[in-house]
């Protein structure tokens, strides 16, 4: 075969063949930008009891992370008043993602009830492998510290929120799912992003929004047991603002309802 033709064919193979996990994990961000700031009223739900519980926020900033531009997303959940005295929640979740919305670093500092925990997940991308260094400290004692490896895209609690804000729900029907991987402690578990239809939601800023309904279900490795980790109502527009976020705790649920939003991309 002519040498020039052979080189050209090799070039085509390199360019057009699938690029593995690293290439597949790149997401085009159309929903948020540097400076977005969303504040929430929190409600604690336990059984049939629902009570005003405090305030929360979701902030996005463009920062420098190890010499490169990255998104820093920070979620705060702080209970107060009667609900806070029943079950205290003071959580700070922080995620760094590159400009392709691939997770780089995730930390969670959580005061829930009488317990304190700190969790750190550090992501690295080499060829077609993703390595996640993960560790957890619970009430001052190290529970684990190890490295796990995957060949598929994997997400933490906040980077998965960025993912669902940028999915295309146009042709989805209620019950449709998108399967992804999620880092839970020191395990890679299967997660389903469930599309649950649309509805109108009135937020605490006095406005009524058309929303898409999303839930995230975590499965064990054998797909025998499952639990809903998060459910959310996202605006049915280009911003995909989380109007409501339900986060499931050891007991009950924290419901965050939008109070104010600024710095929107669209």
Short mmCIF file of C-alpha atoms in Angstrom, two decimals:
data_model
loop_
_atom_site.label_atom_id
_atom_site.label_comp_id
_atom_site.label_asym_id
_atom_site.label_seq_id
_atom_site.Cartn_x
_atom_site.Cartn_y
_atom_site.Cartn_z
CA UNK A 1 0.00 0.00 0.00
CA UNK A 2 1.20 3.49 -0.81
CA UNK A 3 2.91 4.98 2.28
CA UNK A 4 1.02 8.26 1.96
CA UNK A 5 -2.34 6.43 1.87
CA UNK A 6 -1.36 4.29 4.88
CA UNK A 7 -0.46 7.38 6.93
CA UNK A 8 -3.72 9.02 5.94
CA UNK A 9 -5.73 5.96 7.08
CA UNK A 10 -3.91 5.91 10.40
CA UNK A 11 -4.73 9.58 10.86
CA UNK A 12 -8.42 8.87 10.26
CA UNK A 13 -8.37 6.06 12.82
CA UNK A 14 -6.85 8.31 15.47
CA UNK A 15 -9.28 11.15 14.82
CA UNK A 16 -12.54 9.28 14.40
CA UNK A 17 -12.33 6.22 16.61
CA UNK A 18 -13.94 6.53 20.07
CA UNK A 19 -11.67 8.29 22.52
CA UNK A 20 -12.51 6.20 25.60
CA UNK A 21 -13.71 7.42 28.96
CA UNK A 22 -11.84 10.71 28.98
CA UNK A 23 -13.27 11.85 25.64
CA UNK A 24 -16.77 10.60 26.45
CA UNK A 25 -16.92 12.43 29.76
CA UNK A 26 -16.72 15.88 28.20
CA UNK A 27 -19.97 17.83 28.53
CA UNK A 28 -20.83 21.09 26.78
CA UNK A 29 -22.03 23.53 29.43
CA UNK A 30 -25.00 25.61 28.32
CA UNK A 31 -26.79 26.14 31.62
CA UNK A 32 -24.63 28.11 34.09
CA UNK A 33 -21.70 30.50 34.29
CA UNK A 34 -19.29 32.18 36.67
CA UNK A 35 -21.13 34.22 39.28
CA UNK A 36 -24.39 32.29 39.45
CA UNK A 37 -25.82 32.49 42.97
CA UNK A 38 -28.96 30.69 44.11
CA UNK A 39 -30.36 30.91 47.64
CA UNK A 40 -32.91 28.54 49.14
CA UNK A 41 -35.31 28.19 52.04
CA UNK A 42 -34.87 24.80 53.69
CA UNK A 43 -37.63 22.55 55.02
CA UNK A 44 -37.12 19.42 57.09
CA UNK A 45 -39.52 16.57 56.41
CA UNK A 46 -39.87 13.57 58.69
CA UNK A 47 -42.91 11.40 58.15
CA UNK A 48 -45.95 13.67 58.05
CA UNK A 49 -44.11 16.53 59.77
CA UNK A 50 -42.71 19.39 57.67
CA UNK A 51 -41.04 22.40 59.26
CA UNK A 52 -39.08 25.44 58.11
CA UNK A 53 -35.51 24.44 58.75
CA UNK A 54 -33.05 27.16 57.69
CA UNK A 55 -31.27 28.40 54.59
CA UNK A 56 -29.14 27.02 51.80
CA UNK A 57 -27.19 28.26 48.81
CA UNK A 58 -25.65 27.05 45.56
CA UNK A 59 -22.84 29.24 44.22
CA UNK A 60 -20.73 28.87 41.08
CA UNK A 61 -17.41 30.60 40.48
CA UNK A 62 -14.69 30.33 37.86
CA UNK A 63 -11.38 29.69 39.63
CA UNK A 64 -7.81 28.58 39.03
CA UNK A 65 -7.28 24.92 39.87
CA UNK A 66 -3.69 23.69 39.57
CA UNK A 67 -2.95 26.18 36.82
CA UNK A 68 -6.13 25.67 34.79
CA UNK A 69 -9.56 27.29 34.73
CA UNK A 70 -12.20 25.33 36.61
CA UNK A 71 -15.71 25.72 37.97
CA UNK A 72 -16.03 25.79 41.73
CA UNK A 73 -19.55 24.87 42.88
CA UNK A 74 -20.34 25.24 46.58
CA UNK A 75 -23.52 24.09 48.30
CA UNK A 76 -24.35 25.09 51.88
CA UNK A 77 -27.17 23.55 53.93
CA UNK A 78 -27.71 25.01 57.41
CA UNK A 79 -30.65 24.21 59.67
CA UNK A 80 -31.88 26.46 62.46
CA UNK A 81 -34.88 26.97 64.73
CA UNK A 82 -37.08 24.11 65.94
CA UNK A 83 -36.17 21.79 63.05
CA UNK A 84 -32.50 22.43 63.69
CA UNK A 85 -32.90 21.49 67.34
CA UNK A 86 -34.57 18.21 66.34
CA UNK A 87 -31.93 17.26 63.78
CA UNK A 88 -28.97 19.54 63.06
CA UNK A 89 -27.67 19.75 59.50
CA UNK A 90 -24.70 21.97 58.69
CA UNK A 91 -23.23 20.64 55.45
CA UNK A 92 -20.72 22.20 53.08
CA UNK A 93 -20.27 20.48 49.73
CA UNK A 94 -17.62 21.73 47.30
CA UNK A 95 -16.84 20.45 43.81
CA UNK A 96 -14.18 21.52 41.32
CA UNK A 97 -14.83 20.64 37.68
CA UNK A 98 -12.82 21.36 34.55
CA UNK A 99 -14.34 23.34 31.70
CA UNK A 100 -15.73 20.09 30.26
CA UNK A 101 -17.57 19.52 33.57
CA UNK A 102 -15.41 16.55 34.51
CA UNK A 103 -15.03 16.31 38.32
CA UNK A 104 -11.58 17.10 39.70
CA UNK A 105 -12.07 17.36 43.46
CA UNK A 106 -15.04 16.93 45.77
CA UNK A 107 -15.20 17.60 49.51
CA UNK A 108 -18.05 17.24 51.95
CA UNK A 109 -17.97 18.48 55.53
CA UNK A 110 -21.13 17.34 57.26
CA UNK A 111 -22.52 17.97 60.74
CA UNK A 112 -25.68 15.85 60.83
CA UNK A 113 -27.31 15.09 64.17
CA UNK A 114 -24.48 14.44 66.61
CA UNK A 115 -22.07 13.19 63.95
CA UNK A 116 -19.33 14.93 61.98
CA UNK A 117 -17.83 13.52 58.81
CA UNK A 118 -15.41 14.73 56.17
CA UNK A 119 -15.14 13.13 52.77
CA UNK A 120 -12.67 13.88 49.97
CA UNK A 121 -12.66 12.53 46.41
CA UNK A 122 -9.82 13.44 44.04
CA UNK A 123 -10.17 12.57 40.33
CA UNK A 124 -7.37 12.03 37.80
CA UNK A 125 -7.63 11.19 34.09
CA UNK A 126 -4.90 9.15 32.40
CA UNK A 127 -5.44 7.70 28.92
CA UNK A 128 -8.71 5.70 29.19
CA UNK A 129 -8.68 5.33 32.98
CA UNK A 130 -10.21 7.48 35.69
CA UNK A 131 -8.68 7.11 39.12
CA UNK A 132 -10.47 8.39 42.21
CA UNK A 133 -8.61 8.79 45.48
CA UNK A 134 -11.27 8.74 48.18
CA UNK A 135 -11.17 8.97 51.95
CA UNK A 136 -13.58 9.55 54.82
CA UNK A 137 -13.17 10.60 58.44
CA UNK A 138 -16.13 9.99 60.76
CA UNK A 139 -16.22 11.50 64.25
CA UNK A 140 -12.44 11.91 64.20
CA UNK A 141 -11.64 8.37 63.05
CA UNK A 142 -10.43 7.48 59.57
CA UNK A 143 -12.91 5.06 58.01
CA UNK A 144 -11.04 4.42 54.76
CA UNK A 145 -8.54 5.80 52.26
CA UNK A 146 -8.02 4.11 48.92
CA UNK A 147 -7.91 4.54 45.17
CA UNK A 148 -10.58 3.14 42.87
CA UNK A 149 -10.36 2.88 39.08
CA UNK A 150 -13.00 3.00 36.38
CA UNK A 151 -13.13 3.21 32.59
CA UNK A 152 -16.48 5.04 32.57
CA UNK A 153 -17.49 8.57 33.55
CA UNK A 154 -18.03 8.93 37.29
CA UNK A 155 -19.56 11.79 39.30
CA UNK A 156 -19.85 13.19 42.81
CA UNK A 157 -22.90 14.83 44.41
CA UNK A 158 -22.33 18.26 42.84
CA UNK A 159 -20.81 17.37 39.48
CA UNK A 160 -23.83 15.14 38.87
CA UNK A 161 -26.02 18.22 39.42
CA UNK A 162 -24.04 20.01 36.70
CA UNK A 163 -24.56 16.97 34.48
CA UNK A 164 -28.35 16.85 34.86
CA UNK A 165 -28.59 20.60 34.23
CA UNK A 166 -27.01 20.03 30.81
CA UNK A 167 -28.82 16.91 29.66
CA UNK A 168 -31.25 17.17 26.74
CA UNK A 169 -34.72 16.12 27.90
CA UNK A 170 -36.50 17.11 24.70
CA UNK A 171 -37.30 13.61 23.44
CA UNK A 172 -37.51 11.88 26.83
CA UNK A 173 -40.70 10.32 28.16
CA UNK A 174 -41.59 9.80 31.83
CA UNK A 175 -39.76 6.68 32.98
CA UNK A 176 -36.79 7.16 30.63
CA UNK A 177 -33.39 6.85 32.27
CA UNK A 178 -29.76 7.64 31.69
CA UNK A 179 -27.31 5.29 33.41
CA UNK A 180 -24.13 6.77 34.90
CA UNK A 181 -21.57 5.92 37.58
CA UNK A 182 -21.50 7.62 40.96
CA UNK A 183 -18.86 7.65 43.70
CA UNK A 184 -20.43 6.57 46.98
CA UNK A 185 -17.84 6.42 49.74
CA UNK A 186 -15.18 4.02 48.50
CA UNK A 187 -17.35 2.34 45.91
CA UNK A 188 -18.33 3.04 42.33
CA UNK A 189 -22.07 2.42 42.13
CA UNK A 190 -24.61 2.54 39.36
CA UNK A 191 -26.89 5.53 39.27
CA UNK A 192 -29.92 6.22 37.12
CA UNK A 193 -30.96 9.73 36.14
CA UNK A 194 -34.74 9.37 35.89
CA UNK A 195 -36.93 11.71 33.85
CA UNK A 196 -40.27 12.04 35.63
CA UNK A 197 -42.14 14.42 33.36
CA UNK A 198 -42.91 18.13 33.72
CA UNK A 199 -44.96 20.34 36.01
CA UNK A 200 -45.50 23.92 37.15
CA UNK A 201 -43.79 24.83 40.44
CA UNK A 202 -44.23 27.98 42.51
CA UNK A 203 -40.99 28.97 44.21
CA UNK A 204 -40.44 31.18 47.23
CA UNK A 205 -39.52 34.14 45.03
CA UNK A 206 -43.22 34.35 44.14
CA UNK A 207 -42.78 33.12 40.58
CA UNK A 208 -44.24 30.02 38.96
CA UNK A 209 -41.88 28.03 36.75
CA UNK A 210 -42.33 25.36 34.12
CA UNK A 211 -40.05 22.56 35.30
CA UNK A 212 -38.73 19.14 34.39
CA UNK A 213 -38.79 16.56 37.18
CA UNK A 214 -35.61 14.56 37.79
CA UNK A 215 -34.62 11.95 40.36
CA UNK A 216 -31.32 10.17 40.95
CA UNK A 217 -31.49 6.54 42.03
CA UNK A 218 -28.46 4.69 43.41
CA UNK A 219 -28.32 0.91 42.92
CA UNK A 220 -26.07 -1.66 44.52
CA UNK A 221 -23.77 -3.69 42.28
CA UNK A 222 -26.31 -6.44 41.83
CA UNK A 223 -29.17 -3.98 41.15
CA UNK A 224 -31.17 -5.63 43.95
CA UNK A 225 -31.45 -2.68 46.30
CA UNK A 226 -31.97 0.93 45.36
CA UNK A 227 -32.39 4.27 47.09
CA UNK A 228 -33.31 7.71 45.86
CA UNK A 229 -30.42 10.03 46.67
CA UNK A 230 -31.71 13.30 45.22
CA UNK A 231 -34.77 14.56 43.38
CA UNK A 232 -34.97 17.95 41.73
CA UNK A 233 -37.23 20.29 39.77
CA UNK A 234 -35.29 22.14 37.05
CA UNK A 235 -36.57 25.09 35.05
CA UNK A 236 -37.65 24.02 31.58
CA UNK A 237 -35.37 26.52 29.86
CA UNK A 238 -31.72 26.89 28.95
CA UNK A 239 -30.67 27.75 32.52
CA UNK A 240 -32.05 24.57 34.10
CA UNK A 241 -32.17 26.31 37.49
CA UNK A 242 -32.76 23.86 40.37
CA UNK A 243 -36.02 25.24 41.77
CA UNK A 244 -36.42 22.44 44.31
CA UNK A 245 -33.79 19.97 45.54
CA UNK A 246 -34.75 17.13 47.87
CA UNK A 247 -31.76 15.59 49.66
CA UNK A 248 -32.31 12.39 51.61
CA UNK A 249 -30.64 12.16 55.03
CA UNK A 250 -30.28 9.36 57.57
CA UNK A 251 -33.66 10.44 58.91
CA UNK A 252 -36.07 12.46 56.83
CA UNK A 253 -35.45 14.75 53.91
CA UNK A 254 -34.13 18.29 53.48
CA UNK A 255 -36.17 20.17 50.87
CA UNK A 256 -34.55 23.26 49.36
CA UNK A 257 -36.96 25.71 47.65
CA UNK A 258 -35.60 28.57 45.55
CA UNK A 259 -35.76 31.97 47.25
CA UNK A 260 -33.59 34.11 44.98
CA UNK A 261 -31.33 33.70 41.96
CA UNK A 262 -28.81 35.99 40.24
CA UNK A 263 -25.98 35.74 37.71
CA UNK A 264 -27.84 33.55 35.24
CA UNK A 265 -26.14 32.50 32.02
CA UNK A 266 -29.21 32.82 29.74
#
